[in-house]
XYZ file of C-alpha atoms in Angstrom:
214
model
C -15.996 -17.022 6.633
C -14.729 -18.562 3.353
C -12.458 -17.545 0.783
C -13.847 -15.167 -0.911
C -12.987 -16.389 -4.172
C -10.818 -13.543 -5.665
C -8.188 -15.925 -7.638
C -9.943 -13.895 -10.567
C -6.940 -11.707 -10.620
C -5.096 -14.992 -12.125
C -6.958 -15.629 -14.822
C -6.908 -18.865 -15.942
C -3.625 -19.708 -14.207
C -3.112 -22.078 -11.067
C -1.186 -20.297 -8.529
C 1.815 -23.116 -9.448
C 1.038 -21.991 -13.466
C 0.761 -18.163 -12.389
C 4.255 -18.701 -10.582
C 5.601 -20.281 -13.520
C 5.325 -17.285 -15.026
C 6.987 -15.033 -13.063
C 9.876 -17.301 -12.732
C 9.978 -16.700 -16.815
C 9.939 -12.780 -15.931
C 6.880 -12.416 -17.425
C 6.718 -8.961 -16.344
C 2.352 -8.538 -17.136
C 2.677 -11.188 -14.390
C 4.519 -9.325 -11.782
C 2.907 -5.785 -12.356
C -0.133 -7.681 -12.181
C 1.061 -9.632 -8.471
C 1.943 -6.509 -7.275
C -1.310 -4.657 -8.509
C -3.402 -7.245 -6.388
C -1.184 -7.572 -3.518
C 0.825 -4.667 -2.423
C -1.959 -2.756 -0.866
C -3.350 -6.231 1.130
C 0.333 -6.330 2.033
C 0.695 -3.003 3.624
C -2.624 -3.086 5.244
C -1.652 -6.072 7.008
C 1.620 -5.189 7.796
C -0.155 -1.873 9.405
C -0.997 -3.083 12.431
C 1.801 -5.664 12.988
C 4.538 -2.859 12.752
C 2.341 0.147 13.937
C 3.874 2.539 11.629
C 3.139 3.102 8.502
C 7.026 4.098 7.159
C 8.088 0.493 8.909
C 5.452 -1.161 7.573
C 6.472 0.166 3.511
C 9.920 -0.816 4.227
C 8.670 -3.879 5.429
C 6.559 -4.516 2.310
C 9.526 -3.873 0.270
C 11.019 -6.389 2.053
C 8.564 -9.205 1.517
C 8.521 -8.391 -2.440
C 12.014 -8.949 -2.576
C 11.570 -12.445 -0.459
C 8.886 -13.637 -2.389
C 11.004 -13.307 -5.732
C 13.628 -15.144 -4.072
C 11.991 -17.625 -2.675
C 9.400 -18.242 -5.798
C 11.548 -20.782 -7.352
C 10.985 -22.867 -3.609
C 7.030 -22.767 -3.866
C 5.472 -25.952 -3.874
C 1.611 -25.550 -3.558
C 1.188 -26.685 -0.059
C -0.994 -23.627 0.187
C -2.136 -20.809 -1.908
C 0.020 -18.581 -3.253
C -1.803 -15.543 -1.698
C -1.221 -17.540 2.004
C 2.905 -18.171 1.043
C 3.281 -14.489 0.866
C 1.573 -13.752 3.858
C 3.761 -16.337 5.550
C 6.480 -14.263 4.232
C 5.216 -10.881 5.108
C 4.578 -11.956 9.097
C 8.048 -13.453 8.707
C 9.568 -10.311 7.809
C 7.654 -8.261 10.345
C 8.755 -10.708 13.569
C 12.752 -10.505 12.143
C 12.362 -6.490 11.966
C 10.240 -6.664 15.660
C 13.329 -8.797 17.169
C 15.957 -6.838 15.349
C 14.409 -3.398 17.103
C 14.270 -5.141 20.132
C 10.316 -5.499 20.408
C 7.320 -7.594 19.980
C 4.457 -8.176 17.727
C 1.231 -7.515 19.246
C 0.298 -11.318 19.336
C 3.605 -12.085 21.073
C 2.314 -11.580 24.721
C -1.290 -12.185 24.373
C -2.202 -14.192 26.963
C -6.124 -15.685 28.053
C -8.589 -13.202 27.203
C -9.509 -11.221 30.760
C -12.119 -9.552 29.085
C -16.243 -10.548 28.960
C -17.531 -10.343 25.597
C -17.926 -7.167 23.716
C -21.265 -8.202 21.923
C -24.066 -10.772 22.896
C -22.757 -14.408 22.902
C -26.022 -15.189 21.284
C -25.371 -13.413 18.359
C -22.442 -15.277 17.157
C -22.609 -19.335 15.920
C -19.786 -21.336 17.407
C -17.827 -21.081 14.443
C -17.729 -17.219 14.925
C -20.068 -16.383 12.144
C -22.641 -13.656 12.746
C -26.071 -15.314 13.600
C -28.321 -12.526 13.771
C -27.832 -9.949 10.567
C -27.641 -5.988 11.661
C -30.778 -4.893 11.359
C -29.656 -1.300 9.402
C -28.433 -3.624 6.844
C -31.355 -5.920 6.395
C -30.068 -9.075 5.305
C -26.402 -8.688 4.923
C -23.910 -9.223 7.831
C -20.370 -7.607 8.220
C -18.591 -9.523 6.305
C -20.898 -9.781 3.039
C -20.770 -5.775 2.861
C -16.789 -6.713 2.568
C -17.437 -7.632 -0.429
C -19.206 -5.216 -2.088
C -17.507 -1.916 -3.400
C -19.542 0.978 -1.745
C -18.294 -0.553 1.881
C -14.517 -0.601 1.307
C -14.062 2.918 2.437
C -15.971 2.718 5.450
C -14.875 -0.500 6.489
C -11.057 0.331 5.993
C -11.621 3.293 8.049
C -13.411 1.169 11.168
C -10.728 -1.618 10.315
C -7.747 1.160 11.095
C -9.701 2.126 14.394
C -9.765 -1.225 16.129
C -6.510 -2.647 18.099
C -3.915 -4.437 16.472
C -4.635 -7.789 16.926
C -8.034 -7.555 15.931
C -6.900 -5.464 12.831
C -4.968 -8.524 11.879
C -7.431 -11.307 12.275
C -10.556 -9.064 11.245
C -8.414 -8.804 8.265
C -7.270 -12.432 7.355
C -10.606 -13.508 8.189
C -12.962 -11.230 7.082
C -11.663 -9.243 4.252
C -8.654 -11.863 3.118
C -11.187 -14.780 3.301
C -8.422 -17.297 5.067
C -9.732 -20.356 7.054
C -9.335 -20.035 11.257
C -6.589 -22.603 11.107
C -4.300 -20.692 8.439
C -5.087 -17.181 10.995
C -3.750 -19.153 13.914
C -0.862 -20.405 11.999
C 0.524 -17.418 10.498
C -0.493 -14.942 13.831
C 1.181 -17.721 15.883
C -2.680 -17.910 18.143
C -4.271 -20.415 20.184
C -7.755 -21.288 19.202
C -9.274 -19.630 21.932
C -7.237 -16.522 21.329
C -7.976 -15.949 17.773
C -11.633 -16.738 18.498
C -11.893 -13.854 20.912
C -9.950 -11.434 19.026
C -12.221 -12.702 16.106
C -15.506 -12.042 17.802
C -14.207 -8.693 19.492
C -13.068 -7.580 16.220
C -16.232 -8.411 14.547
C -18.318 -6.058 17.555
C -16.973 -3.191 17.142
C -16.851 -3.381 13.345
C -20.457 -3.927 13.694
C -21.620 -1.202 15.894
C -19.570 1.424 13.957
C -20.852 0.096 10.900
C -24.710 0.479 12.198
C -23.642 3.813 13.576
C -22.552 4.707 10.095
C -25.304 3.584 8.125
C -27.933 4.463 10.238
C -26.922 7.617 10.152
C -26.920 7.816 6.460
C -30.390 7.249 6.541
């Protein structure tokens, strides 16, 4: 799935312009950072830390890192990637500080068959067959569109921590495979699974849930 195109938030700014102004303390720029980002912060910080009073402290954390470090970004990748750089970074320092592990740190090869027809996924692990409850929309199209949030949050908090995470950076935060693997620390086989896993049983609760709205 591609970004999903939600730099709307900056307004005309670049990310490097946008940053610009914060340095300045343009403080319509911060409120506005934090407006956009604090609760796609915490919800990926969720399932790193598995609690959700860790995971606000570790939030906290990554604000105050990312207004240190703003002077130091350079543009090598969005601004909305850097800070999730920074929020993983905080979350493995806590995890090694409390003496435990993220839940990507000991994933090994996938054990597991697959959790949903092989057929029904391309080979770049996009949905090839839409759900039929939905017509012509797949999984991650209804991400986009306001009435689904709830629902999909609430299957989202349901699956197991590393599918959270890349169901989330994928699906709902838009990033490419290659920046998921980079910031979860994953092999391409890894995230792939997890991906496609993820994607299942977000499916069949979502079909379960519509269908029986109907």
């Amino acid at each position: 799935m591609r970004t999903h195109g939600d730099t709307a938030w900056l307004g005309s700014d670049s990310d490097q312009e946008f940053v610009q102004r914060l340095l300045r303390r343009d403080e319509a720029a911060f409120v506005r950072l934090v407006d956009t980002y604090h609760f796609r912060l915490l919800r990926l910080a969720l399932p790193l830390v598995g609690s959700r009073l860790v995971a606000e402290e570790t939030v906290q954390d990554t604000w105050l890192a990312i207004l240190d470090g703003l002077a130091g970004f350079e543009g090598r990748c969005s601004l909305k990637t850097w800070m999730f750089h920074i929020l993983l970074n905080r979350a493995r320092s806590r995890a090694a500080k409390e003496g435990r592990s993220l839940p990507f740190s000991a994933l090994g090869p996938a054990k597991e068959g697959p959790v949903e027809e092989p057929e029904r996924f391309t080979a770049a692990g996009m949905w090839a067959v839409p759900p039929s409850p939905w017509g012509v929309e797949s999984p991650e199209a209804l991400v986009l569109r306001g009435e689904a949030m709830e629902c999909i949050e609430e299957v989202l908090a349901q699956l197991p921590a590393n599918q959270r995470a890349v169901v989330t950076l994928r699906d709902v935060e838009g990033l490419e495979a290659e920046e998921v693997r980079e910031l979860l620390q994953l092999s391409e086989s890894n995230q792939r699974v997890l991906l496609h896993r993820g994607r299942a049983k977000l499916r069949r609760a979502l079909e379960e849930r519509f269908g029986e709205a109907r």
